[in-house]
Coordinates of C-alpha atoms and ligand atoms in Angstrom, one line a residue:
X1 CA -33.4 8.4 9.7
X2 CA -33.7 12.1 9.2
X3 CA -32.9 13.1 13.1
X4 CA -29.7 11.4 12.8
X5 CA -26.6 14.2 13.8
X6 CA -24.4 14.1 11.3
X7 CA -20.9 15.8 11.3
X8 CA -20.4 17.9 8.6
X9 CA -16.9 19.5 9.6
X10 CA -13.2 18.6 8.8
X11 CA -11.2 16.9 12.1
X12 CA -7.9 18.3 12.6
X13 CA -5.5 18.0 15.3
X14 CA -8.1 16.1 17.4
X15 CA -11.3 19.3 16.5
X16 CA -13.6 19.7 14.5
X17 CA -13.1 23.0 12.4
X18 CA -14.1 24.7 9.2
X19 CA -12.1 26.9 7.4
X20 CA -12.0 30.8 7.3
X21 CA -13.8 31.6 4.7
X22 CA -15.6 28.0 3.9
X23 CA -17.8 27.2 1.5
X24 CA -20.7 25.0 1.8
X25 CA -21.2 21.5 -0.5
X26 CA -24.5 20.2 -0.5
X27 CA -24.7 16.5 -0.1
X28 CA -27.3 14.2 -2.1
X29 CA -29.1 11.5 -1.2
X30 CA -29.1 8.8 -4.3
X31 CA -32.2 7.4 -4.0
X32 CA -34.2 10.9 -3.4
X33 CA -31.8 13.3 -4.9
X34 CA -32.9 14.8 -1.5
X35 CA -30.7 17.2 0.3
X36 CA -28.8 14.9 2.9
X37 CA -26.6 17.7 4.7
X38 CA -24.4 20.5 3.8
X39 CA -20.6 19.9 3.8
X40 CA -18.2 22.2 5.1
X41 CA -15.8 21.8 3.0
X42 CA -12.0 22.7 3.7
X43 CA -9.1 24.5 1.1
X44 CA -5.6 24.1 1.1
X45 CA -4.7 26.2 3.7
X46 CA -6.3 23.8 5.8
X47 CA -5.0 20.4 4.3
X48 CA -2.0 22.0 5.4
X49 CA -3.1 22.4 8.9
X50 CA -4.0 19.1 8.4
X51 CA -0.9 17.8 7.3
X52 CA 1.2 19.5 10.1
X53 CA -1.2 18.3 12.8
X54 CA -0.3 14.8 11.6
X55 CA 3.8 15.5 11.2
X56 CA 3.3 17.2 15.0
X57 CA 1.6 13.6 16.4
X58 CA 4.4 11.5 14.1
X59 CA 6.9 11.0 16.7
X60 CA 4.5 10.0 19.9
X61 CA 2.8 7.9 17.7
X62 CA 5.2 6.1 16.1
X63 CA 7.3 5.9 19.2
X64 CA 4.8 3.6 20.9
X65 CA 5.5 0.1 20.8
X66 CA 3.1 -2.0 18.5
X67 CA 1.3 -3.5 21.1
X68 CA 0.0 -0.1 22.6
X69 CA -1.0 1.3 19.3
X70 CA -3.2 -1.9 18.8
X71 CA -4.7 -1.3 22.3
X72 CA -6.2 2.1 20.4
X73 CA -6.7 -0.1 17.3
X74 CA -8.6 -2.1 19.4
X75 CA -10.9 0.2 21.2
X76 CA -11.7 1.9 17.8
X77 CA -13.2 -1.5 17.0
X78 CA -15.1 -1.9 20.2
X79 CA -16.3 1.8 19.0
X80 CA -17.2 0.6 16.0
X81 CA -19.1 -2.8 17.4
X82 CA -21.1 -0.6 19.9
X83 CA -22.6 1.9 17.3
X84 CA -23.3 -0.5 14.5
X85 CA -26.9 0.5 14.1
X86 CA -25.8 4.1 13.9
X87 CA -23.3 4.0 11.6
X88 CA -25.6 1.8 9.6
X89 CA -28.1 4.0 8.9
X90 CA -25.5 7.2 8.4
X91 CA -24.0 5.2 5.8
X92 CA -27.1 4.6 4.0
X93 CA -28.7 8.2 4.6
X94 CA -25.7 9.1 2.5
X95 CA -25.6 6.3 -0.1
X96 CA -28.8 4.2 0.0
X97 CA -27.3 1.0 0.3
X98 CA -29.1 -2.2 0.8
X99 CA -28.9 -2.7 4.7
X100 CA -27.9 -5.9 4.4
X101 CA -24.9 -4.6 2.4
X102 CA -24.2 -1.3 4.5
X103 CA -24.7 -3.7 7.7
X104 CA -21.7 -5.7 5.8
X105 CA -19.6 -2.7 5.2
X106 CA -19.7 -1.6 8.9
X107 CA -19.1 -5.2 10.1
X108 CA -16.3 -5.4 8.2
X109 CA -14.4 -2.3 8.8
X110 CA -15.0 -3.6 12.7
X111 CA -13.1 -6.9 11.6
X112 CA -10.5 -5.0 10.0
X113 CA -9.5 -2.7 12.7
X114 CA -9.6 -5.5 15.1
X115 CA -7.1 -7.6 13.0
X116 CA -4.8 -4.7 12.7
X117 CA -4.5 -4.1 16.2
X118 CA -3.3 -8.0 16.2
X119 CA -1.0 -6.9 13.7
X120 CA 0.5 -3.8 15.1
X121 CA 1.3 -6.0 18.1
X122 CA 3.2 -8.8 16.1
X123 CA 5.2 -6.1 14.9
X124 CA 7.5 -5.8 17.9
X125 CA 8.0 -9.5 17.8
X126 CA 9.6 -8.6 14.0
X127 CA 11.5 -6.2 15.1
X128 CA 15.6 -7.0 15.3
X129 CA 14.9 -10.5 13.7
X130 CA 18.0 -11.7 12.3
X131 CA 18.6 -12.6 8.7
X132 CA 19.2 -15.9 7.9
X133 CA 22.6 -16.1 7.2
X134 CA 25.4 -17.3 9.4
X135 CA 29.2 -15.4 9.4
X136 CA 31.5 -15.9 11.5
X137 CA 32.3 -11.7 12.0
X138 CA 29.0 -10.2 10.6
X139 CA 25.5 -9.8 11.6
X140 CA 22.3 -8.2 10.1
X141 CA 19.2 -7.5 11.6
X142 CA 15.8 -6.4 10.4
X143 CA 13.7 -3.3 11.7
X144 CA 10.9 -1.4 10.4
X145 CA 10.4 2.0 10.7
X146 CA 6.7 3.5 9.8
X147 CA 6.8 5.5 6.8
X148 CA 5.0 8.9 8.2
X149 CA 2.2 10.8 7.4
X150 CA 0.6 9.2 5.1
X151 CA -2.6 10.5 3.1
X152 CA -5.8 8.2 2.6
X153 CA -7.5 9.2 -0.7
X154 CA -10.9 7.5 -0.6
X155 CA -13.8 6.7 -3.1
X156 CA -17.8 6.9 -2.0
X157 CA -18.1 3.5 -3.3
X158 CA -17.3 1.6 0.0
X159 CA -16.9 4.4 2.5
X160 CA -16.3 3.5 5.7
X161 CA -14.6 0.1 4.5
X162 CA -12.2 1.2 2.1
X163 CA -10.7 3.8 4.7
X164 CA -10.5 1.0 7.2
X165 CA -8.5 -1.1 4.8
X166 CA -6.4 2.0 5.2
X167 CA -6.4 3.0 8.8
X168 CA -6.0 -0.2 10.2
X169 CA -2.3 -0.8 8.8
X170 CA -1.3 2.6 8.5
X171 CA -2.3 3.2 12.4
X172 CA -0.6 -0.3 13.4
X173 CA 3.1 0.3 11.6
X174 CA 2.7 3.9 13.6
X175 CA 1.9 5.9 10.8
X176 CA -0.3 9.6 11.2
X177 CA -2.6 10.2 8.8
X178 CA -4.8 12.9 6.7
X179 CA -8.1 11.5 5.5
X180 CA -9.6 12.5 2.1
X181 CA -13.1 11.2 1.6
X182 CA -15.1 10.9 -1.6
X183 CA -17.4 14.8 -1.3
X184 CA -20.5 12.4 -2.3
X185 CA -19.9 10.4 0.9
X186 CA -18.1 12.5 3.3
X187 CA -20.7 12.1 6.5
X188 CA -20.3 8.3 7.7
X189 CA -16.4 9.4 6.9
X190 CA -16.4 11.3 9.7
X191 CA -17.2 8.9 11.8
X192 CA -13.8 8.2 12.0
X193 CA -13.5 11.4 13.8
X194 CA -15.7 10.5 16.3
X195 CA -14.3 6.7 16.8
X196 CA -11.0 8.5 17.4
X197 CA -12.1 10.7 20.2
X198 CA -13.4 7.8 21.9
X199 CA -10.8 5.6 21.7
X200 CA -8.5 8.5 22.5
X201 CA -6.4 8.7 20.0
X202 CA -3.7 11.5 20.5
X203 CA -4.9 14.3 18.4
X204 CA -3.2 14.6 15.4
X205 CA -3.0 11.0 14.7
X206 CA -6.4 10.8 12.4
X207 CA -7.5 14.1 10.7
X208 CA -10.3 14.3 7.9
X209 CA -10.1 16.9 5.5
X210 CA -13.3 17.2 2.8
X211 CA -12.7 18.3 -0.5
X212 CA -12.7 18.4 -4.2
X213 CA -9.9 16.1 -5.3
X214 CA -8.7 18.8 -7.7
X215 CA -7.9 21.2 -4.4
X216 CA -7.9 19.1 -1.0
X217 CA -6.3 16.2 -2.7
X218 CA -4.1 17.8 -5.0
X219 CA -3.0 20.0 -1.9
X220 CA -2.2 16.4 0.4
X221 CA -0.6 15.2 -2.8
X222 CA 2.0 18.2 -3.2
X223 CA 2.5 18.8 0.0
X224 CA 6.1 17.8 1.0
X225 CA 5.6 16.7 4.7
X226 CA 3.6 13.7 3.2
X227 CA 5.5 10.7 3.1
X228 CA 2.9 8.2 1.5
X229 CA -0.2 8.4 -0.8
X230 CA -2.5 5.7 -0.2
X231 CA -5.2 6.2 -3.1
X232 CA -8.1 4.4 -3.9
X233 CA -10.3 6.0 -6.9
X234 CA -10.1 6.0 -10.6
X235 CA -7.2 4.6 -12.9
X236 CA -7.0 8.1 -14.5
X237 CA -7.1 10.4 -11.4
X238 CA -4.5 7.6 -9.7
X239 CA -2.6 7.7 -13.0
X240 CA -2.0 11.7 -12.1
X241 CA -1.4 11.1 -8.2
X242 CA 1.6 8.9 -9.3
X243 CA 2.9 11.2 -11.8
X244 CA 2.8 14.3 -9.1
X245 CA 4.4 11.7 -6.4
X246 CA 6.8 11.5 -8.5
X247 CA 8.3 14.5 -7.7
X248 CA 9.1 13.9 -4.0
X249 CA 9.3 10.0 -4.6
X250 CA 6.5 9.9 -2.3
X251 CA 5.5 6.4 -1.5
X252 CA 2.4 5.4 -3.3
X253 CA -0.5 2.9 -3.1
X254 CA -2.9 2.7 -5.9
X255 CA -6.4 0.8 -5.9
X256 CA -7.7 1.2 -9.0
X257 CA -10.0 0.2 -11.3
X258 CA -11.6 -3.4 -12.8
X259 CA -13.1 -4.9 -15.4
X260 CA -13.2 -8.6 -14.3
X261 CA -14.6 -11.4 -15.4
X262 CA -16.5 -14.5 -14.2
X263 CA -15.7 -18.1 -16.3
X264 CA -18.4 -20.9 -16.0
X265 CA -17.4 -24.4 -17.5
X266 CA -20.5 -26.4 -18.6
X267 CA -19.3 -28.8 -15.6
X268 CA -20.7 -25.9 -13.4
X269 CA -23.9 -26.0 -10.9
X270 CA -26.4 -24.2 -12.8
X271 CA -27.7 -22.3 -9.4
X272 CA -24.1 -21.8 -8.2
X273 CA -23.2 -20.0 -11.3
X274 CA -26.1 -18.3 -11.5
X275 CA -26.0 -16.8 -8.0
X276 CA -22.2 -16.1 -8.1
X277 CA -23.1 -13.9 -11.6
X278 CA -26.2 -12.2 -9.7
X279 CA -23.8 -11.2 -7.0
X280 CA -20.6 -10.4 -9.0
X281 CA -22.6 -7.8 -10.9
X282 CA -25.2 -6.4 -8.8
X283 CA -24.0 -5.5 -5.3
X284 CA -23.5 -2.4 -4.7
X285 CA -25.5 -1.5 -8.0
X286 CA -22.5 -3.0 -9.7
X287 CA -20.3 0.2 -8.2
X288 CA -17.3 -2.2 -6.9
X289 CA -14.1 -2.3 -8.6
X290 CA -14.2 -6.5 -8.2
X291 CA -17.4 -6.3 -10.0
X292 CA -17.4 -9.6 -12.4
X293 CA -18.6 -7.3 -15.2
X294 CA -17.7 -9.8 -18.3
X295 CA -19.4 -13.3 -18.2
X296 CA -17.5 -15.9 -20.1
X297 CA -19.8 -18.9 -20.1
X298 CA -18.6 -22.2 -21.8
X299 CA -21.2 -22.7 -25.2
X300 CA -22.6 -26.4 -23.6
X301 CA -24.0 -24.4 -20.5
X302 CA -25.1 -20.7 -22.3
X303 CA -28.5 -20.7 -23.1
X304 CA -29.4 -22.4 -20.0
X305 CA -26.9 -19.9 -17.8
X306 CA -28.6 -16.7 -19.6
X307 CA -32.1 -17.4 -19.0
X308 CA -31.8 -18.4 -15.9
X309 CA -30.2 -14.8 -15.4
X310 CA -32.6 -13.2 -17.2
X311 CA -35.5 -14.7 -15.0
X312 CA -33.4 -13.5 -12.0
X313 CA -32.5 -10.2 -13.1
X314 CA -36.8 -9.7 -13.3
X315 CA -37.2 -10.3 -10.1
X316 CA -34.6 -8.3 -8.2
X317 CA -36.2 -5.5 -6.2
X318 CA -34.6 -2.3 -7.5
X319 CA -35.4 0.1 -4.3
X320 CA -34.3 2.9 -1.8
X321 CA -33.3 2.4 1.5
X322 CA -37.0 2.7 2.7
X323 CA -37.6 -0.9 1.7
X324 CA -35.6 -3.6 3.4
X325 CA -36.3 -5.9 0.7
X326 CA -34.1 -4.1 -1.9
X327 CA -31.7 -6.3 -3.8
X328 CA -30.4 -3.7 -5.5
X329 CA -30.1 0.4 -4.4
X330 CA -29.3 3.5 -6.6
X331 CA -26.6 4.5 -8.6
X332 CA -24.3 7.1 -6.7
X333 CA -24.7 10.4 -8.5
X334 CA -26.1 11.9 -11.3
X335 CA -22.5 12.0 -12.8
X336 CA -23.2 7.7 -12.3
X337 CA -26.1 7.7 -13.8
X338 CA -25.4 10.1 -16.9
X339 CA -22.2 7.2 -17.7
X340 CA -23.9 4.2 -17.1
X341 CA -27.2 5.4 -19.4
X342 CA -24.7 6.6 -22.0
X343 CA -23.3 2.8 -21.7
X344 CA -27.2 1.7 -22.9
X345 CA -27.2 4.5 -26.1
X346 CA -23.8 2.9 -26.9
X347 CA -24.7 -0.8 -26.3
X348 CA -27.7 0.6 -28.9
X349 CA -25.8 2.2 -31.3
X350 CA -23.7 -1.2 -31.2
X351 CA -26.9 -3.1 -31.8
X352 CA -26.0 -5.3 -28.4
X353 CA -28.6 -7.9 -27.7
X354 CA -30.6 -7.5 -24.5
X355 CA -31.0 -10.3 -22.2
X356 CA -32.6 -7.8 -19.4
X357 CA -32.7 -4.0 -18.6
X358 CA -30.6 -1.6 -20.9
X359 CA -32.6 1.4 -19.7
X360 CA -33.1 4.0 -16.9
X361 CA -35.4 2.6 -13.9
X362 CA -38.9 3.6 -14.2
X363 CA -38.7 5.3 -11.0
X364 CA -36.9 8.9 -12.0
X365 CA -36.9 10.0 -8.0
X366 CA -33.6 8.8 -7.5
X367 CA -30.5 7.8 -9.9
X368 CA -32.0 4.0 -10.4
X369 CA -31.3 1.8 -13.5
X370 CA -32.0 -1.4 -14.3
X371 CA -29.9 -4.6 -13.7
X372 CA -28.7 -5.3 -17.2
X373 CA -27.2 -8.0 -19.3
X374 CA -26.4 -8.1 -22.8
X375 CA -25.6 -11.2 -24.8
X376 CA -22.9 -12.2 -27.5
X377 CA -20.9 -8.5 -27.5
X378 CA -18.1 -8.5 -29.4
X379 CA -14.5 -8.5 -28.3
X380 CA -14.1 -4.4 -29.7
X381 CA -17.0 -3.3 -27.6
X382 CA -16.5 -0.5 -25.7
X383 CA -19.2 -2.6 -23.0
X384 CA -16.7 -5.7 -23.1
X385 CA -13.4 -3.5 -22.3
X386 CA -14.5 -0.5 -20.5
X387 CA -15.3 0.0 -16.5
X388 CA -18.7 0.9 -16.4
X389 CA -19.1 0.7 -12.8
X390 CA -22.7 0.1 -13.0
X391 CA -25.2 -3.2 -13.0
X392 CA -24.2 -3.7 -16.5
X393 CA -23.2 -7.7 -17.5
X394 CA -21.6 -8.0 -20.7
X395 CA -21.9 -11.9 -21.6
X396 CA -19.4 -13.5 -24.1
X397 CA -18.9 -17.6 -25.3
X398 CA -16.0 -19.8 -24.8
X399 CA -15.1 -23.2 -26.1
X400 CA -11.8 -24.1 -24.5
X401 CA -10.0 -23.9 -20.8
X402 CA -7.2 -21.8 -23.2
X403 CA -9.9 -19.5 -24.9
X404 CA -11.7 -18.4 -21.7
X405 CA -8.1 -17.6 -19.7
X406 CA -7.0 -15.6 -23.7
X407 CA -10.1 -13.7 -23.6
X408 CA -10.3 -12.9 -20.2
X409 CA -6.8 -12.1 -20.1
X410 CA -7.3 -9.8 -23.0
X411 CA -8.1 -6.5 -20.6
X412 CA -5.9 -3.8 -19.4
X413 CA -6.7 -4.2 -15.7
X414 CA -6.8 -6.9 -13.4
X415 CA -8.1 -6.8 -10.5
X416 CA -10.3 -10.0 -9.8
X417 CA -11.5 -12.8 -11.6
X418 CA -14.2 -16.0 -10.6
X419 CA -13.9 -19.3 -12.1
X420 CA -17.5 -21.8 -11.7
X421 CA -16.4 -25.5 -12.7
X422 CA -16.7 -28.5 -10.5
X423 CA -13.8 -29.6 -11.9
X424 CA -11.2 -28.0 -9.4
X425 CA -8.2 -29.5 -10.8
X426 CA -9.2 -27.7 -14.2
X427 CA -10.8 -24.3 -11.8
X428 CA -7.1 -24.1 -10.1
X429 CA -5.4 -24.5 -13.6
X430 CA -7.3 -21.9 -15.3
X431 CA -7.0 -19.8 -11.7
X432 CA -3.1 -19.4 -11.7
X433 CA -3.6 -18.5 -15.4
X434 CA -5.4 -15.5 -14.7
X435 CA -4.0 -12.1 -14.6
X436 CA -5.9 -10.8 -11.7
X437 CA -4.8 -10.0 -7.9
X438 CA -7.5 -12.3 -6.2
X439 CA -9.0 -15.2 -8.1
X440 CA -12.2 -16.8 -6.3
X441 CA -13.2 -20.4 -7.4
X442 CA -16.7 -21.3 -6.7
X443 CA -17.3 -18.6 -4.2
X444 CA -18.6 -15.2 -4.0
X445 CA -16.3 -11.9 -4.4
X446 CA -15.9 -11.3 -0.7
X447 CA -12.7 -9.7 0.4
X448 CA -11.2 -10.8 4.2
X449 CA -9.1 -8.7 5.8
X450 CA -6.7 -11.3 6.3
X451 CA -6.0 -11.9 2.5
X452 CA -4.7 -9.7 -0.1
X453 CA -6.4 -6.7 -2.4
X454 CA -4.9 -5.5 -5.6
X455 CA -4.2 -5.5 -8.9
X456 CA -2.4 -6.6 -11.7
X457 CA -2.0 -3.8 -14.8
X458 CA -3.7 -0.9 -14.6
X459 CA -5.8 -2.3 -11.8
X460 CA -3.1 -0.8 -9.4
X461 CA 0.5 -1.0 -7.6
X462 CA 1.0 -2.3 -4.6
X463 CA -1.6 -4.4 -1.9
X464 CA -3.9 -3.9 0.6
X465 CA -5.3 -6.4 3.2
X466 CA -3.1 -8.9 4.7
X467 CA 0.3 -8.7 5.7
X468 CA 1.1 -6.7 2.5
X469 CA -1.2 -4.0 3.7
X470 CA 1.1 -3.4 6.6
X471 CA 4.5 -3.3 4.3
X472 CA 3.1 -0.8 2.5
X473 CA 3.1 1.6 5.5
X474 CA 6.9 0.5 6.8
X475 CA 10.1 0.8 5.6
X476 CA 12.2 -1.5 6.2
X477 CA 16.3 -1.7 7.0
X478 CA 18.8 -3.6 7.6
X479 CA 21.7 -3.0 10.2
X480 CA 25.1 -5.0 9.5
X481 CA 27.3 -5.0 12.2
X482 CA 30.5 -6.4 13.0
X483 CA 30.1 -9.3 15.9
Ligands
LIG1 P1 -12.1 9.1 -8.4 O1 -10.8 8.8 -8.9 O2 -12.9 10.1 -9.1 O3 -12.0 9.8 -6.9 C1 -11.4 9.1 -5.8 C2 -10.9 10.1 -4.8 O4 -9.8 10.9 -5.4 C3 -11.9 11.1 -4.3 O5 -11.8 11.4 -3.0 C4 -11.6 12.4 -5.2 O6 -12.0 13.6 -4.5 C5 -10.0 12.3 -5.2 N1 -9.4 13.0 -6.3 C6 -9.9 13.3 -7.5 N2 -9.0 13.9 -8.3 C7 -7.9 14.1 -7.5 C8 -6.6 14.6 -7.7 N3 -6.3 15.2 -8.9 N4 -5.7 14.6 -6.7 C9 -6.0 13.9 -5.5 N5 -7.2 13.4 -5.3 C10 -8.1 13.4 -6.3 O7 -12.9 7.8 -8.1 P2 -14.3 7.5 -7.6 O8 -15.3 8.0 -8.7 O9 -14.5 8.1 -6.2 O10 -14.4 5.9 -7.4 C11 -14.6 5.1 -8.4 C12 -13.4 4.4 -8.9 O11 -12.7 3.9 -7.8 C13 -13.6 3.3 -9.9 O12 -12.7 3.3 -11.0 C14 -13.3 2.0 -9.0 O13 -12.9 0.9 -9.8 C15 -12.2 2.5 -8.2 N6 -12.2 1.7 -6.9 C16 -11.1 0.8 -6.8 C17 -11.1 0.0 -5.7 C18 -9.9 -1.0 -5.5 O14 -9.8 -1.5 -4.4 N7 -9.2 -1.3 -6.6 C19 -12.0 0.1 -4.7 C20 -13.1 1.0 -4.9 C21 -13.1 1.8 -6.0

C-alpha cells in the first residue's frame, strides 16, 4: 500500500497550496504507529483564503439550476465508483480499517452523492410551489435559497462518509463549501479534492483546509463570510462551535455524541441478538457515535445472551489491515487508546465484572485493545453513562417493557437505540418510546442515505441524511402577493 500518492496539501480555489510559512504534521498509522505521511498543514490566513475562494464561487454555483449541480453531483459519484480500490486502501493506510468496513465507507459515500444529485434536481420542481391555502386576492409561494458558504467540520472516525453526508446536500441546495477534516485522517479527505477536479467542479466550490480544530476551525467558525457550520465531532467541542456561532447567528448543524443502547426481550432469537450486539459494539473498534454501547437484556434470556457473547467476543480476530480476516482493527490514536484503557482502570477500581477483554491487546505495535464486556454495572457507573468510543459493552438487566425504555432513557444523549424481540407489536411500542433519532428493530445499525441521522439531547441539533439533510443547507421564504 506504501507506493500509494497521497495528497498531503490544502485545496483552495480549485489548487493545491500550502501556506507561507507551513508547518508539517506527521500522520500515524494506527495499527503500526508508523509514519503514514506528513501533513501540510494550513493557518488562518489560509482558512481565510479558503473562505473567500468559496464566497467568490457562491453566486455561479448557486445560480445553476438544481438539475445542473446534480450533473456534477453525479459525476463526482461515477469518480468515486471508478477509483473504489484506491480510495479503499488510502482510507485504510490512514486508519486501518477492516476492508470489508472501509470498502463500506467508500460504497457508501458513492450512494450518497448519487442520491443527492437526485435531490438537487427535485429541487427546481419545489421551487414556486404554492401554499395550500386558497384566497380570493392573495397568494404565497415557496422558494428556497441556499444558505452560503457553509463549513464542514469533520471527525477521523468515518472519513470519507461523514463528509459525504455533508457534501452531497450542501452541494445540491447550491451551497460552497470549506472542508475541515479530522488531522488524524486528513489524506483520504483529500480525495475530495481530487474527485472535484474531475468532475469539474468550478473552483472554489470545494476547498479543504487541514488543521488543528483550535486554529483552522476556530478560524472557519469566526469567520463572518461563513453562513453555516456543519459540525460533526465531540458534544464538548460542538458545545463551543454553537456558543461562538452564536455570535453571527450562524446556522449550525451538530452531530454529536452517543451512548446508545441495545434492548433484547427474552422473546428474542438468541443468534439474532447476539450478532446485532457483536456488531453494535465492535465495528469500527466501537469508534461510531451509534455504537450500542449499553446492553439491556431482559433477565429470562441473560445468562444465555452473555455467554454466547463471551464465546464470540474470543474468537474475533483483533488485526491490522495486513490481514483480511480482521473482525476488528485498532483504536485511532494514542489519545484513543490512553481513554479507552483508563475506562478498564476505572471499570477496576469499580470492581466491574468481566465477561471478556478489559485490557490492552497483547500486541503493543499498534493502539489495539480488546473487545470487552462487563456484566451487571451499576446505573452510577461512569462505563454505563459515559461515551467511551471504544469496543467497550457495558451489560445491564431488565424485567419490564417500562424498565428497559426508563433505563435506557436515563442518558443525556440520544442518538440511536436497537430493540431484539419477536414481538414487533411490543419492539414498535417500546421503539416510539425511545428517546433516540433512529431506532432499528431487529436489524443492524446501518445508516441509508435516504433516512434520517441525528439526535435527540446532547446527541445533537438538527439532521443529516434524507430530505432533512437538504433543509439544513436552504433557507426557505415565502412571497405573498396580491393576485
Ligand atoms: P472532536 O470534537 O475532537 O473533533 C471533531 C472535529 O472538530 C475535528 O476536525 C477537530 O479538528 C475539530 N475541532 C476541534 N476543536 C475545534 C474548535 N474549537 N473549533 C472548531 N473545530 C474544532 O471529535 P473527534 O474526536 O474527531 O470525533 C469523535 C466524536 O465525534 C465522538 O464524540 C463521536 O460520537 C462524534 N461523532 C458523532 C457522529 C454523529 O453523527 N453524531 C458521527 C461521528 C462522530
Amino acid at each position: 500500500m506504501s507506493e500509494l500518492e497521497l495528497e498531503n496539501r490544502n485545496f483552495v480555489a480549485g489548487e493545491w497550496c500550502v501556506p507561507e510559512n507551513g508547518t508539517g504534521l506527521p500522520v500515524v498509522n494506527p495499527a503500526t504507529k508508523g509514519h503514514v505521511g506528513t501533513l501540510q498543514v494550513a493557518d488562518a490566513g489560509l482558512a481565510g483564503r479558503a473562505v473567500a475562494a468559496a464566497k467568490a464561487a457562491f453566486p455561479g454555483w448557486a445560480g445553476l439550476s438544481g438539475k445542473e449541480r446534480g450533473a456534477y453531483l453525479t459525476k463526482m459519484a461515477e469518480a468515486i465508483r471508478a477509483d473504489m480500490d484506491r480510495l479503499v486502501e488510502i482510507q485504510r493506510l490512514n486508519n486501518a480499517k477492516p476492508r470489508q468496513e472501509a470498502i463500506n465507507d467508500i460504497a457508501d459515500s458513492a450512494d450518497c452523492i448519487a442520491y443527492y444529485a437526485d435531490i438537487a434536481a427535485a429541487l427546481d420542481g419545489r421551487q414556486g410551489e404554492d401554499a395550500p391555502y386558497e384566497r380570493d386576492r392573495v397568494g404565497t409561494r415557496f422558494h428556497y435559497h441556499p444558505v452560503g458558504v457553509a463549513a464542514l467540520i469533520l471527525p477521523w472516525n468515518f472519513p470519507f462518509k461523514i463528509c459525504a453526508w455533508k457534501l452531497g446536500p450542501a452541494l445540491a441546495a447550491g451551497c460552497t463549501v470549506v472542508v475541515k477534516p479530522s488531522e488524524l485522517t486528513p489524506f483520504v479527505e483529500n480525495e475530495w479534492g481530487r474527485i472535484a477536479q474531475q468532475a469539474g467542479l468550478p473552483a472554489g466550490v470545494l476547498n479543504i483546509v487541514h488543521g488543528t480544530g483550535d486554529e483552522v476551525g476556530a478560524a472557519l467558525v469566526a469567520n463572518p463570510d461563513v453562513d453555516k457550520i456543519s459540525f460533526t465531532g465531540s458534544t464538548k467541542v460542538g458545545s463551543s462551535i454553537m456558543a461562538s456561532a452564536a455570535q453571527d447567528i450562524k446556522r449550525v448543524g451538530l452531530e454529536l455524541g452517543g451512548k446508545s443502547s441495545i434492548i433484547v426481550f427474552d422473546d428474542a432469537d438468541i443468534d439474532t441478538a447476539a450478532r446485532l450486539v457483536m456488531e453494535g459494539i465492535f465495528y469500527n473498534c466501537g469508534q461510531c457515535c451509534n455504537a450500542t454501547s449499553r446492553l439491556l437484556v431482559q433477565e429470562g434470556l441473560r445468562e444465555r445472551l452473555l455467554e454466547r457473547l463471551r464465546e464470540q467476543a474470543a474468537e474475533l480476530v483483533v488485526a491490522g489491515p495486513e490481514n483480511d480476516a480482521a473482525d476488528m482493527g485498532p483504536l485511532m490514536s494514542q489519545t484513543q487508546f490512553d481513554k479507552v484503557t483508563g475506562y478498564f482502570e476505572t471499570a477496576q477500581s469499580e470492581g466491574l465484572a468481566v465477561v471478556s477483554g478489559g485490557a490492552a491487546h497483547a500486541r503493543s505495535d499498534g493502539f489495539f485493545v480488546q473487545p470487552t464486556i462487563y456484566a451487571d454495572v451499576p446505573q452510577e457507573s461512569r462505563l454505563w453513562n459515559e461515551e467511551i468510543f471504544g469496543p467497550v459493552l457495558a451489560v445491564r438487566g431488565f424485567t419490564t417493557a417500562d424498565d428497559a425504555v426508563a433505563q435506557a432513557n436515563a442518558c443525556d444523549y440520544g442518538l440511536a437505540a436497537t430493540v431484539v424481540s419477536q414481538d414487533l407489536a411490543q419492539a414498535n411500542d417500546v421503539a416510539q418510546r425511545l428517546e433516540a433519532g433512529h431506532v432499528y428493530v431487529n436489524t443492524p445499525v446501518a445508516i441509508f442515505p435516504q433516512t434520517m441521522w441525528g439526535g435527540f439531547k446532547k446527541s445533537g441539533l438538527g439532521r443529516e441524511l434524507g430530505r432533512w439533510g437538504l433543509e439544513g443547507f436552504l433557507e426557505p421564504k415565502a412571497v405573498t402577493f396580491a393576485k
